Amino acid sequence: MVRRLLLSYLTLALLVLLALEIPFGIVYARSETSTVSTSLERDVVVLAELVEEDVETSDARELPALLAKYAHRAGTRVTIVDRHGNTLADSASAAAGPHRNLFRAPDIAAALRNQRTSGTMRDATLGGEVYYSTAPVAYRTTVGGAVRLSAPTFETINRIHTAWMALAAAALAVLSAMTVIGFALARWITRPVRELERATAQLADGSLTEPPAVNLGPPELRRLAGEFTRTATRLQHLLRAQHRFAADASHQLKTPLTALRLRLENLEPDLHPHAQHNLDSALSEIDRLVRMIQGLLALARAESSETAPVPVDPDVILSDRADTWNAFATDRGIVIALAGDRVGRVWAVPGALEQIVDNLLANALRAAPPGTTVTLAHSVAAGRDSGHAYVEIHVTDEGPGMSDVERANAFDRFWRAPNASPDGTGLGLAIAQQLAHASGGDIELRPAAGGGLDAVIRLRPIEPGRRHRHRPFPTTPDEPSGRTAMA
């Protein structure tokens, strides 16, 4: 931002300098050229009057001395010709006498026709291009000859170049001063923005301990810093209140529910046998309420906490979760199989991949009929849009599967499939998706090739020599194995 502001200042200053200096330089160059031309035109008329008698009588004895004196004083070349164009005198050449004829020169021919001319021409004697002015020498109405004054252009051009160099030096000095002043001004303006950036990064990391200064920069940015501090303070207060509520609810709700379950179980000996099913239903509802409370608390923690992804090994995690769930699967007559080559480590928040796999395995084991296989597989695949590689972890069952509409709604909170187990809460997949997003990945439900459902977890692999740049999403603390909220 400092560079952009500085560039804008310099661009504006450069445009102003160009708008002022270029017209000034052009006007100065035209003025210098006009001064030389006007001086030559005035002097040639005066000389024509001075040498009128000598030209009329063709007496050139006194002309060389007059021309030499004038040429030395004015720094010009003077050439005088008679009515036939023959040179009577030339201040630049002592040998340029009557043997040289200039009748064919355009300016001399025009002067002999009683016309004055001026402009620029080439003159080898003076070393290049010159300004000239030619006037007739007339006695009454008769033209007796012509006088030409010529002055080299390099002196005028040098003065013009010197003026342009002075203008360029002045512009460079102004731009240099503008650079120093603009840099200091840009730093002063952007300092509150840098403070806000630092405070925003600190707030994103979990807590704003050093709020931005409210006495730096322009008034608008000072007010913005003050509003940001108030907003951040309010946000932290709300987050702390939510954390306290989650912690309090976690502790306070478990005790009365446990006590209620014990009281209902103590009523079992006194109940009539026909009322036993009502007691069992009440106990099931209490268990379901406990699981739902645990799921809501886990989801609340997943949305309010901040944990950065760390490297984890999916091969080790899948093997461990398969061993953990193997006893439950064996009781249901289901086999848990591992497939796929080693894929290396991936980015995930601590404990997230374990909980995601637990939730998906629990759903797969509930849906899979006895005698079937639930497969845990992993592979490396290319991104559909970005082209970046990612690791896919598949949890595939051979159950009834889901329709397109059911798969689209499966990650909604409290949504349950029509044929789902009655003891589910509808929060497991929502928690799994939140944890996957926190790890920089995603979850997708697909129809399995041989029937059933294929739950795909996509996570970013760790690339050697590159740091993970994913900004952490809210996630949940580690959950003990086997105590996740199931869908």
CSV table of C-alpha atoms in Angstrom, one decimal:
chain,number,residue,atom,x,y,z
A,1,MET,CA,0.0,0.0,0.0
A,2,VAL,CA,2.9,2.3,0.7
A,3,ARG,CA,4.3,1.7,-2.7
A,4,ARG,CA,0.9,2.4,-4.4
A,5,LEU,CA,0.5,5.6,-2.5
A,6,LEU,CA,4.0,6.7,-3.3
A,7,LEU,CA,3.5,5.8,-7.0
A,8,SER,CA,0.3,7.9,-7.1
A,9,TYR,CA,2.1,10.9,-5.5
A,10,LEU,CA,5.0,10.7,-7.9
A,11,THR,CA,2.6,10.2,-10.9
A,12,LEU,CA,0.6,13.3,-9.9
A,13,ALA,CA,3.8,15.3,-9.4
A,14,LEU,CA,5.2,14.2,-12.7
A,15,LEU,CA,2.0,15.1,-14.6
A,16,VAL,CA,2.1,18.6,-13.0
A,17,LEU,CA,5.7,19.1,-13.9
A,18,LEU,CA,5.2,18.0,-17.4
A,19,ALA,CA,2.2,20.3,-17.8
A,20,LEU,CA,4.3,23.2,-16.5
A,21,GLU,CA,7.8,22.6,-17.9
A,22,ILE,CA,7.1,21.4,-21.4
A,23,PRO,CA,5.1,24.5,-22.4
A,24,PHE,CA,7.7,26.6,-20.7
A,25,GLY,CA,10.5,24.9,-22.6
A,26,ILE,CA,8.7,25.3,-25.9
A,27,VAL,CA,7.9,28.9,-25.3
A,28,TYR,CA,11.6,29.6,-24.3
A,29,ALA,CA,12.9,27.8,-27.4
A,30,ARG,CA,10.6,29.8,-29.6
A,31,SER,CA,11.5,33.0,-27.8
A,32,GLU,CA,15.3,32.4,-28.3
A,33,THR,CA,14.8,31.6,-32.0
A,34,SER,CA,12.5,34.7,-32.5
A,35,THR,CA,15.1,36.9,-30.8
A,36,VAL,CA,17.9,35.8,-33.1
A,37,SER,CA,15.7,36.2,-36.2
A,38,THR,CA,14.4,39.6,-35.2
A,39,SER,CA,17.9,40.8,-34.4
A,40,LEU,CA,19.1,39.7,-37.9
A,41,GLU,CA,16.2,41.2,-39.7
A,42,ARG,CA,16.7,44.6,-37.9
A,43,ASP,CA,20.5,44.6,-38.4
A,44,VAL,CA,20.3,43.7,-42.1
A,45,VAL,CA,18.1,46.7,-42.8
A,46,VAL,CA,20.5,49.0,-41.0
A,47,LEU,CA,23.5,47.6,-42.9
A,48,ALA,CA,21.7,47.8,-46.2
A,49,GLU,CA,21.2,51.6,-45.6
A,50,LEU,CA,24.8,52.0,-44.5
A,51,VAL,CA,26.3,50.4,-47.6
A,52,GLU,CA,23.8,51.8,-50.0
A,53,GLU,CA,26.2,54.3,-51.5
A,54,ASP,CA,29.1,51.9,-51.7
A,55,VAL,CA,27.0,49.3,-53.5
A,56,GLU,CA,25.5,51.8,-55.9
A,57,THR,CA,29.0,52.9,-57.0
A,58,SER,CA,30.4,49.4,-56.7
A,59,ASP,CA,33.2,50.8,-54.4
A,60,ALA,CA,34.1,48.0,-52.0
A,61,ARG,CA,37.2,49.5,-50.5
A,62,GLU,CA,35.6,50.5,-47.2
A,63,LEU,CA,33.2,47.5,-47.0
A,64,PRO,CA,35.7,44.9,-45.5
A,65,ALA,CA,36.5,47.0,-42.5
A,66,LEU,CA,32.9,47.8,-41.8
A,67,LEU,CA,31.9,44.2,-42.2
A,68,ALA,CA,34.7,42.9,-40.0
A,69,LYS,CA,33.9,45.3,-37.3
A,70,TYR,CA,30.2,44.4,-37.3
A,71,ALA,CA,30.9,40.7,-37.6
A,72,HIS,CA,33.3,40.7,-34.7
A,73,ARG,CA,30.8,42.6,-32.5
A,74,ALA,CA,27.7,40.6,-33.5
A,75,GLY,CA,29.3,37.2,-34.1
A,76,THR,CA,27.6,37.0,-37.5
A,77,ARG,CA,28.7,36.6,-41.2
A,78,VAL,CA,27.9,39.5,-43.5
A,79,THR,CA,27.8,39.1,-47.3
A,80,ILE,CA,27.2,41.9,-49.8
A,81,VAL,CA,26.6,41.4,-53.5
A,82,ASP,CA,25.9,43.8,-56.4
A,83,ARG,CA,22.9,43.9,-58.7
A,84,HIS,CA,24.4,41.0,-60.7
A,85,GLY,CA,24.9,38.8,-57.6
A,86,ASN,CA,28.7,39.2,-57.6
A,87,THR,CA,30.2,39.3,-54.1
A,88,LEU,CA,31.5,42.8,-53.2
A,89,ALA,CA,32.5,41.9,-49.6
A,90,ASP,CA,32.2,38.9,-47.2
A,91,SER,CA,33.3,39.0,-43.6
A,92,ALA,CA,34.0,35.3,-43.5
A,93,SER,CA,36.4,35.2,-46.5
A,94,ALA,CA,39.0,37.7,-47.7
A,95,ALA,CA,39.1,35.9,-51.0
A,96,ALA,CA,35.4,36.0,-51.7
A,97,GLY,CA,35.6,39.0,-54.0
A,98,PRO,CA,33.9,39.7,-57.3
A,99,HIS,CA,34.9,36.3,-58.6
A,100,ARG,CA,32.1,34.7,-56.6
A,101,ASN,CA,28.5,35.0,-57.9
A,102,LEU,CA,25.5,34.3,-55.7
A,103,PHE,CA,22.8,35.2,-58.1
A,104,ARG,CA,21.4,31.6,-58.0
A,105,ALA,CA,21.0,31.6,-54.2
A,106,PRO,CA,17.2,31.8,-53.5
A,107,ASP,CA,17.5,34.5,-50.9
A,108,ILE,CA,19.9,36.6,-53.0
A,109,ALA,CA,17.6,36.3,-56.0
A,110,ALA,CA,14.6,37.3,-53.9
A,111,ALA,CA,16.5,40.3,-52.5
A,112,LEU,CA,17.5,41.5,-56.0
A,113,ARG,CA,13.8,41.4,-56.8
A,114,ASN,CA,13.3,43.8,-53.8
A,115,GLN,CA,12.1,41.1,-51.4
A,116,ARG,CA,13.3,40.5,-47.9
A,117,THR,CA,13.7,36.9,-46.7
A,118,SER,CA,14.8,35.1,-43.5
A,119,GLY,CA,15.0,31.5,-42.2
A,120,THR,CA,17.6,28.8,-41.8
A,121,MET,CA,20.1,27.4,-44.3
A,122,ARG,CA,23.3,25.4,-44.6
A,123,ASP,CA,26.6,27.3,-44.5
A,124,ALA,CA,29.8,25.3,-44.7
A,125,THR,CA,31.9,28.3,-43.8
A,126,LEU,CA,30.1,28.7,-40.4
A,127,GLY,CA,30.1,25.0,-39.9
A,128,GLY,CA,26.5,23.9,-40.4
A,129,GLU,CA,23.0,25.3,-40.2
A,130,VAL,CA,22.6,29.0,-39.7
A,131,TYR,CA,19.9,31.6,-39.3
A,132,TYR,CA,19.9,34.2,-42.1
A,133,SER,CA,18.2,37.4,-43.1
A,134,THR,CA,18.6,38.9,-46.6
A,135,ALA,CA,17.5,42.4,-47.6
A,136,PRO,CA,17.9,44.4,-50.8
A,137,VAL,CA,20.1,47.5,-51.1
A,138,ALA,CA,17.9,49.9,-53.0
A,139,TYR,CA,18.4,53.5,-54.1
A,140,ARG,CA,15.0,55.1,-54.4
A,141,THR,CA,13.2,52.4,-56.6
A,142,THR,CA,16.3,50.8,-58.0
A,143,VAL,CA,17.8,47.7,-56.4
A,144,GLY,CA,21.6,48.0,-56.6
A,145,GLY,CA,22.5,44.8,-54.6
A,146,ALA,CA,21.7,42.8,-51.5
A,147,VAL,CA,23.0,42.2,-47.9
A,148,ARG,CA,22.8,38.8,-46.2
A,149,LEU,CA,23.4,38.4,-42.4
A,150,SER,CA,23.8,34.8,-41.1
A,151,ALA,CA,24.4,33.6,-37.6
A,152,PRO,CA,25.2,30.0,-36.5
A,153,THR,CA,22.4,28.1,-34.8
A,154,PHE,CA,24.5,26.1,-32.3
A,155,GLU,CA,24.7,28.9,-29.8
A,156,THR,CA,21.0,29.3,-29.7
A,157,ILE,CA,20.5,25.5,-29.7
A,158,ASN,CA,23.0,25.2,-26.8
A,159,ARG,CA,21.1,27.8,-24.8
A,160,ILE,CA,17.8,26.0,-25.5
A,161,HIS,CA,19.4,22.6,-24.5
A,162,THR,CA,20.8,24.2,-21.3
A,163,ALA,CA,17.3,25.5,-20.5
A,164,TRP,CA,15.8,22.0,-21.0
A,165,MET,CA,18.6,20.5,-18.8
A,166,ALA,CA,17.8,23.0,-16.1
A,167,LEU,CA,14.1,22.1,-16.3
A,168,ALA,CA,14.9,18.4,-16.2
A,169,ALA,CA,17.2,19.0,-13.2
A,170,ALA,CA,14.5,21.0,-11.5
A,171,ALA,CA,12.0,18.2,-12.2
A,172,LEU,CA,14.4,15.6,-10.8
A,173,ALA,CA,14.9,17.6,-7.7
A,174,VAL,CA,11.2,18.1,-7.2
A,175,LEU,CA,10.5,14.3,-7.7
A,176,SER,CA,13.3,13.4,-5.3
A,177,ALA,CA,11.9,15.7,-2.7
A,178,MET,CA,8.4,14.4,-3.5
A,179,THR,CA,9.7,10.8,-3.0
A,180,VAL,CA,11.0,11.5,0.5
A,181,ILE,CA,7.9,13.5,1.5
A,182,GLY,CA,5.5,11.1,-0.2
A,183,PHE,CA,7.2,8.1,1.5
A,184,ALA,CA,6.9,9.7,4.9
A,185,LEU,CA,3.3,10.7,4.2
A,186,ALA,CA,2.4,7.2,2.9
A,187,ARG,CA,4.0,5.6,6.0
A,188,TRP,CA,2.0,7.9,8.2
A,189,ILE,CA,-1.2,7.1,6.4
A,190,THR,CA,-0.7,3.4,6.3
A,191,ARG,CA,0.6,2.9,9.8
A,192,PRO,CA,-3.0,2.6,11.3
A,193,VAL,CA,-3.7,0.1,8.5
A,194,ARG,CA,-0.7,-2.0,9.5
A,195,GLU,CA,-1.8,-1.8,13.1
A,196,LEU,CA,-5.3,-3.0,12.1
A,197,GLU,CA,-3.7,-5.8,10.1
A,198,ARG,CA,-1.6,-6.9,13.1
A,199,ALA,CA,-4.6,-6.7,15.4
A,200,THR,CA,-6.8,-8.7,12.9
A,201,ALA,CA,-4.2,-11.5,12.7
A,202,GLN,CA,-4.0,-11.5,16.5
A,203,LEU,CA,-7.7,-11.7,16.8
A,204,ALA,CA,-7.8,-14.5,14.2
A,205,ASP,CA,-5.3,-16.5,16.3
A,206,GLY,CA,-7.8,-16.4,19.2
A,207,SER,CA,-7.4,-13.3,21.4
A,208,LEU,CA,-6.8,-9.6,20.9
A,209,THR,CA,-4.2,-8.7,23.6
A,210,GLU,CA,-2.8,-5.6,21.9
A,211,PRO,CA,-5.5,-3.5,20.3
A,212,PRO,CA,-4.6,-1.1,17.5
A,213,ALA,CA,-3.6,2.5,18.5
A,214,VAL,CA,-6.4,5.0,18.0
A,215,ASN,CA,-4.1,8.1,17.9
A,216,LEU,CA,-2.3,7.4,14.6
A,217,GLY,CA,-3.0,8.4,11.1
A,218,PRO,CA,-5.9,10.4,9.6
A,219,PRO,CA,-9.1,10.9,11.6
A,220,GLU,CA,-11.0,8.4,9.5
A,221,LEU,CA,-8.5,5.6,10.2
A,222,ARG,CA,-8.5,6.6,13.9
A,223,ARG,CA,-12.2,6.1,14.1
A,224,LEU,CA,-11.9,2.8,12.2
A,225,ALA,CA,-9.3,1.6,14.7
A,226,GLY,CA,-11.6,2.6,17.6
A,227,GLU,CA,-14.6,0.8,16.0
A,228,PHE,CA,-12.5,-2.3,15.4
A,229,THR,CA,-11.4,-2.4,19.0
A,230,ARG,CA,-14.9,-2.1,20.2
A,231,THR,CA,-16.1,-4.8,17.8
A,232,ALA,CA,-13.3,-7.2,18.7
A,233,THR,CA,-13.9,-6.7,22.4
A,234,ARG,CA,-17.6,-7.4,22.0
A,235,LEU,CA,-16.8,-10.5,19.8
A,236,GLN,CA,-14.3,-11.8,22.4
A,237,HIS,CA,-16.9,-11.3,25.1
A,238,LEU,CA,-19.5,-13.3,23.1
A,239,LEU,CA,-17.0,-16.1,22.4
A,240,ARG,CA,-16.1,-16.3,26.0
A,241,ALA,CA,-19.8,-16.4,27.0
A,242,GLN,CA,-20.3,-19.2,24.4
A,243,HIS,CA,-17.4,-21.2,25.7
A,244,ARG,CA,-18.6,-20.8,29.3
A,245,PHE,CA,-22.1,-21.9,28.2
A,246,ALA,CA,-20.6,-25.0,26.5
A,247,ALA,CA,-18.5,-25.9,29.5
A,248,ASP,CA,-21.4,-25.3,32.0
A,249,ALA,CA,-23.8,-27.2,29.9
A,250,SER,CA,-21.4,-30.1,29.5
A,251,HIS,CA,-21.1,-30.4,33.3
A,252,GLN,CA,-24.5,-29.4,34.5
A,253,LEU,CA,-26.6,-31.4,32.2
A,254,LYS,CA,-24.8,-34.7,32.7
A,255,THR,CA,-25.6,-34.9,36.4
A,256,PRO,CA,-29.4,-34.5,36.3
A,257,LEU,CA,-29.7,-36.9,33.3
A,258,THR,CA,-27.6,-39.5,35.1
A,259,ALA,CA,-29.7,-39.0,38.2
A,260,LEU,CA,-32.9,-39.3,36.2
A,261,ARG,CA,-31.7,-42.6,34.6
A,262,LEU,CA,-30.8,-44.0,38.0
A,263,ARG,CA,-34.3,-43.1,39.4
A,264,LEU,CA,-36.0,-44.8,36.4
A,265,GLU,CA,-33.9,-47.9,36.8
A,266,ASN,CA,-34.7,-48.0,40.5
A,267,LEU,CA,-38.4,-48.1,39.6
A,268,GLU,CA,-37.9,-51.3,37.6
A,269,PRO,CA,-38.6,-53.8,40.5
A,270,ASP,CA,-41.9,-52.0,41.3
A,271,LEU,CA,-43.3,-51.8,37.7
A,272,HIS,CA,-45.9,-54.1,36.3
A,273,PRO,CA,-44.5,-56.3,33.6
A,274,HIS,CA,-46.8,-54.7,31.0
A,275,ALA,CA,-45.1,-51.3,31.7
A,276,GLN,CA,-41.6,-52.6,31.2
A,277,HIS,CA,-41.5,-51.5,27.5
A,278,ASN,CA,-42.4,-47.9,28.6
A,279,LEU,CA,-39.4,-47.9,31.0
A,280,ASP,CA,-37.1,-49.2,28.3
A,281,SER,CA,-38.4,-46.5,25.9
A,282,ALA,CA,-37.8,-43.8,28.5
A,283,LEU,CA,-34.3,-45.0,29.2
A,284,SER,CA,-33.6,-45.1,25.4
A,285,GLU,CA,-34.8,-41.5,25.1
A,286,ILE,CA,-32.5,-40.4,28.0
A,287,ASP,CA,-29.6,-42.1,26.3
A,288,ARG,CA,-30.5,-40.4,23.0
A,289,LEU,CA,-30.8,-37.1,24.8
A,290,VAL,CA,-27.4,-37.5,26.3
A,291,ARG,CA,-25.9,-38.3,22.9
A,292,MET,CA,-27.7,-35.3,21.4
A,293,ILE,CA,-26.3,-33.0,24.1
A,294,GLN,CA,-22.8,-34.4,23.5
A,295,GLY,CA,-23.2,-33.8,19.8
A,296,LEU,CA,-24.5,-30.2,20.2
A,297,LEU,CA,-21.6,-29.4,22.5
A,298,ALA,CA,-19.1,-31.0,20.1
A,299,LEU,CA,-20.6,-29.0,17.3
A,300,ALA,CA,-20.5,-25.8,19.3
A,301,ARG,CA,-16.9,-26.3,20.2
A,302,ALA,CA,-16.1,-27.1,16.6
A,303,GLU,CA,-17.5,-23.8,15.5
A,304,SER,CA,-16.0,-21.6,18.2
A,305,SER,CA,-12.5,-23.0,18.7
A,306,GLU,CA,-9.3,-22.1,16.7
A,307,THR,CA,-6.8,-24.9,16.0
A,308,ALA,CA,-4.1,-24.9,13.3
A,309,PRO,CA,-3.7,-28.0,11.1
A,310,VAL,CA,-0.8,-30.2,11.9
A,311,PRO,CA,0.8,-33.1,9.9
A,312,VAL,CA,-0.9,-36.5,10.6
A,313,ASP,CA,-0.4,-39.9,9.2
A,314,PRO,CA,-3.6,-41.3,7.7
A,315,ASP,CA,-2.2,-44.8,7.3
A,316,VAL,CA,-1.6,-45.1,11.0
A,317,ILE,CA,-4.9,-43.5,11.9
A,318,LEU,CA,-6.9,-45.8,9.6
A,319,SER,CA,-5.2,-48.9,11.0
A,320,ASP,CA,-5.8,-47.7,14.6
A,321,ARG,CA,-9.5,-47.0,13.9
A,322,ALA,CA,-10.0,-50.3,12.2
A,323,ASP,CA,-8.6,-52.1,15.2
A,324,THR,CA,-10.8,-50.1,17.5
A,325,TRP,CA,-14.0,-50.8,15.6
A,326,ASN,CA,-13.2,-54.4,14.7
A,327,ALA,CA,-14.9,-55.9,17.8
A,328,PHE,CA,-18.1,-54.0,17.2
A,329,ALA,CA,-18.0,-55.0,13.5
A,330,THR,CA,-17.4,-58.7,14.3
A,331,ASP,CA,-20.4,-58.8,16.6
A,332,ARG,CA,-22.5,-57.6,13.6
A,333,GLY,CA,-20.9,-60.1,11.2
A,334,ILE,CA,-19.1,-57.3,9.2
A,335,VAL,CA,-15.5,-57.3,8.1
A,336,ILE,CA,-13.5,-54.0,8.1
A,337,ALA,CA,-10.9,-54.1,5.3
A,338,LEU,CA,-7.9,-51.8,4.7
A,339,ALA,CA,-6.8,-51.0,1.1
A,340,GLY,CA,-4.6,-48.6,-0.8
A,341,ASP,CA,-0.9,-47.8,-0.9
A,342,ARG,CA,0.9,-45.5,1.6
A,343,VAL,CA,0.0,-41.9,0.8
A,344,GLY,CA,2.2,-40.0,3.3
A,345,ARG,CA,1.2,-37.4,5.8
A,346,VAL,CA,-1.6,-34.9,5.4
A,347,TRP,CA,-2.8,-31.7,7.0
A,348,ALA,CA,-5.5,-32.0,9.7
A,349,VAL,CA,-6.3,-30.4,13.0
A,350,PRO,CA,-5.4,-32.6,16.0
A,351,GLY,CA,-7.9,-35.4,16.6
A,352,ALA,CA,-10.1,-34.4,13.6
A,353,LEU,CA,-9.3,-37.3,11.3
A,354,GLU,CA,-9.9,-39.8,14.0
A,355,GLN,CA,-13.3,-38.3,14.9
A,356,ILE,CA,-14.3,-38.1,11.2
A,357,VAL,CA,-13.4,-41.7,10.5
A,358,ASP,CA,-15.2,-42.8,13.7
A,359,ASN,CA,-18.4,-41.0,12.6
A,360,LEU,CA,-18.3,-42.4,9.1
A,361,LEU,CA,-17.4,-45.9,10.3
A,362,ALA,CA,-20.3,-45.9,12.8
A,363,ASN,CA,-22.7,-44.9,10.1
A,364,ALA,CA,-21.3,-47.5,7.7
A,365,LEU,CA,-21.5,-50.3,10.3
A,366,ARG,CA,-25.1,-49.4,11.1
A,367,ALA,CA,-26.1,-49.4,7.4
A,368,ALA,CA,-24.1,-52.5,6.3
A,369,PRO,CA,-26.0,-55.8,6.5
A,370,PRO,CA,-24.3,-58.8,8.1
A,371,GLY,CA,-21.9,-60.7,6.0
A,372,THR,CA,-20.6,-57.7,4.1
A,373,THR,CA,-17.4,-55.6,4.1
A,374,VAL,CA,-16.7,-52.0,5.1
A,375,THR,CA,-13.6,-50.8,3.3
A,376,LEU,CA,-11.2,-48.2,4.4
A,377,ALA,CA,-9.1,-47.1,1.5
A,378,HIS,CA,-6.9,-44.1,0.6
A,379,SER,CA,-5.2,-42.8,-2.5
A,380,VAL,CA,-3.7,-39.6,-4.1
A,381,ALA,CA,-5.9,-37.8,-6.7
A,382,ALA,CA,-5.7,-34.6,-8.7
A,383,GLY,CA,-8.0,-31.7,-7.9
A,384,ARG,CA,-11.0,-31.3,-10.2
A,385,ASP,CA,-10.7,-27.5,-10.6
A,386,SER,CA,-7.3,-26.3,-9.2
A,387,GLY,CA,-5.3,-29.3,-10.4
A,388,HIS,CA,-3.5,-29.6,-7.0
A,389,ALA,CA,-3.1,-33.1,-5.6
A,390,TYR,CA,-5.0,-34.2,-2.5
A,391,VAL,CA,-5.4,-37.4,-0.5
A,392,GLU,CA,-8.7,-39.2,-0.7
A,393,ILE,CA,-9.8,-41.5,2.2
A,394,HIS,CA,-12.8,-43.7,1.3
A,395,VAL,CA,-15.2,-45.3,3.8
A,396,THR,CA,-17.3,-47.7,1.7
A,397,ASP,CA,-20.1,-49.9,2.8
A,398,GLU,CA,-22.4,-52.4,1.0
A,399,GLY,CA,-25.7,-51.1,2.5
A,400,PRO,CA,-28.8,-49.7,0.8
A,401,GLY,CA,-27.0,-46.4,0.0
A,402,MET,CA,-28.7,-43.0,-0.4
A,403,SER,CA,-30.6,-41.2,-3.1
A,404,ASP,CA,-29.3,-38.0,-4.6
A,405,VAL,CA,-31.7,-35.9,-2.5
A,406,GLU,CA,-30.6,-37.8,0.7
A,407,ARG,CA,-26.9,-37.3,-0.1
A,408,ALA,CA,-27.5,-33.5,-0.7
A,409,ASN,CA,-29.2,-33.2,2.8
A,410,ALA,CA,-27.0,-35.6,4.7
A,411,PHE,CA,-24.8,-32.8,6.1
A,412,ASP,CA,-27.6,-30.7,7.5
A,413,ARG,CA,-28.0,-30.6,11.2
A,414,PHE,CA,-30.5,-33.0,12.7
A,415,TRP,CA,-31.3,-34.4,9.3
A,416,ARG,CA,-31.8,-38.2,9.4
A,417,ALA,CA,-32.5,-40.6,6.6
A,418,PRO,CA,-35.9,-42.2,6.6
A,419,ASN,CA,-34.4,-45.7,7.3
A,420,ALA,CA,-31.8,-44.4,9.8
A,421,SER,CA,-31.4,-46.0,13.3
A,422,PRO,CA,-33.8,-44.4,15.8
A,423,ASP,CA,-30.9,-43.8,18.3
A,424,GLY,CA,-29.1,-41.3,16.0
A,425,THR,CA,-29.0,-37.6,16.5
A,426,GLY,CA,-28.4,-36.3,13.0
A,427,LEU,CA,-25.3,-34.4,14.0
A,428,GLY,CA,-22.4,-36.8,13.2
A,429,LEU,CA,-22.0,-35.8,9.6
A,430,ALA,CA,-22.3,-32.1,10.4
A,431,ILE,CA,-19.5,-32.4,12.9
A,432,ALA,CA,-17.4,-34.4,10.5
A,433,GLN,CA,-17.8,-31.9,7.7
A,434,GLN,CA,-16.9,-29.0,10.1
A,435,LEU,CA,-13.8,-30.8,11.2
A,436,ALA,CA,-12.8,-31.5,7.5
A,437,HIS,CA,-13.2,-27.8,6.6
A,438,ALA,CA,-11.1,-26.9,9.7
A,439,SER,CA,-8.4,-29.1,8.3
A,440,GLY,CA,-8.5,-27.5,4.9
A,441,GLY,CA,-10.4,-30.4,3.3
A,442,ASP,CA,-13.9,-31.6,2.5
A,443,ILE,CA,-16.3,-34.6,2.7
A,444,GLU,CA,-18.4,-35.9,-0.1
A,445,LEU,CA,-21.0,-38.8,-0.2
A,446,ARG,CA,-21.0,-40.8,-3.4
A,447,PRO,CA,-22.8,-43.9,-4.5
A,448,ALA,CA,-20.5,-47.0,-4.2
A,449,ALA,CA,-19.7,-48.9,-7.4
A,450,GLY,CA,-21.2,-52.2,-6.2
A,451,GLY,CA,-24.0,-50.6,-4.2
A,452,GLY,CA,-24.0,-48.9,-0.9
A,453,LEU,CA,-22.4,-45.6,0.0
A,454,ASP,CA,-18.9,-44.2,-0.5
A,455,ALA,CA,-17.9,-41.4,2.0
A,456,VAL,CA,-14.9,-39.6,0.7
A,457,ILE,CA,-12.6,-37.5,2.9
A,458,ARG,CA,-10.3,-35.1,0.9
A,459,LEU,CA,-7.3,-33.6,2.7
A,460,ARG,CA,-4.2,-31.7,1.5
A,461,PRO,CA,-1.0,-33.7,1.4
A,462,ILE,CA,2.2,-32.3,2.9
A,463,GLU,CA,4.5,-31.1,0.1
A,464,PRO,CA,8.2,-31.2,0.9
A,465,GLY,CA,9.7,-27.8,1.3
A,466,ARG,CA,6.4,-25.9,1.5
A,467,ARG,CA,4.5,-24.7,4.5
A,468,HIS,CA,0.8,-25.1,5.0
A,469,ARG,CA,-0.9,-21.8,4.2
A,470,HIS,CA,-4.4,-22.8,5.0
A,471,ARG,CA,-6.1,-20.3,7.4
A,472,PRO,CA,-7.5,-22.4,10.3
A,473,PHE,CA,-11.2,-22.8,10.6
A,474,PRO,CA,-13.0,-23.3,13.9
A,475,THR,CA,-12.5,-26.9,15.1
A,476,THR,CA,-13.0,-29.1,18.1
A,477,PRO,CA,-10.7,-30.4,20.8
A,478,ASP,CA,-9.7,-34.0,20.8
A,479,GLU,CA,-12.6,-36.4,21.5
A,480,PRO,CA,-12.0,-39.8,23.2
A,481,SER,CA,-12.4,-42.7,20.8
A,482,GLY,CA,-15.8,-44.2,20.7
A,483,ARG,CA,-17.5,-41.2,22.3
A,484,THR,CA,-18.4,-39.2,19.1
A,485,ALA,CA,-21.9,-38.1,18.1
A,486,MET,CA,-23.2,-40.4,15.4
A,487,ALA,CA,-25.6,-39.6,12.6
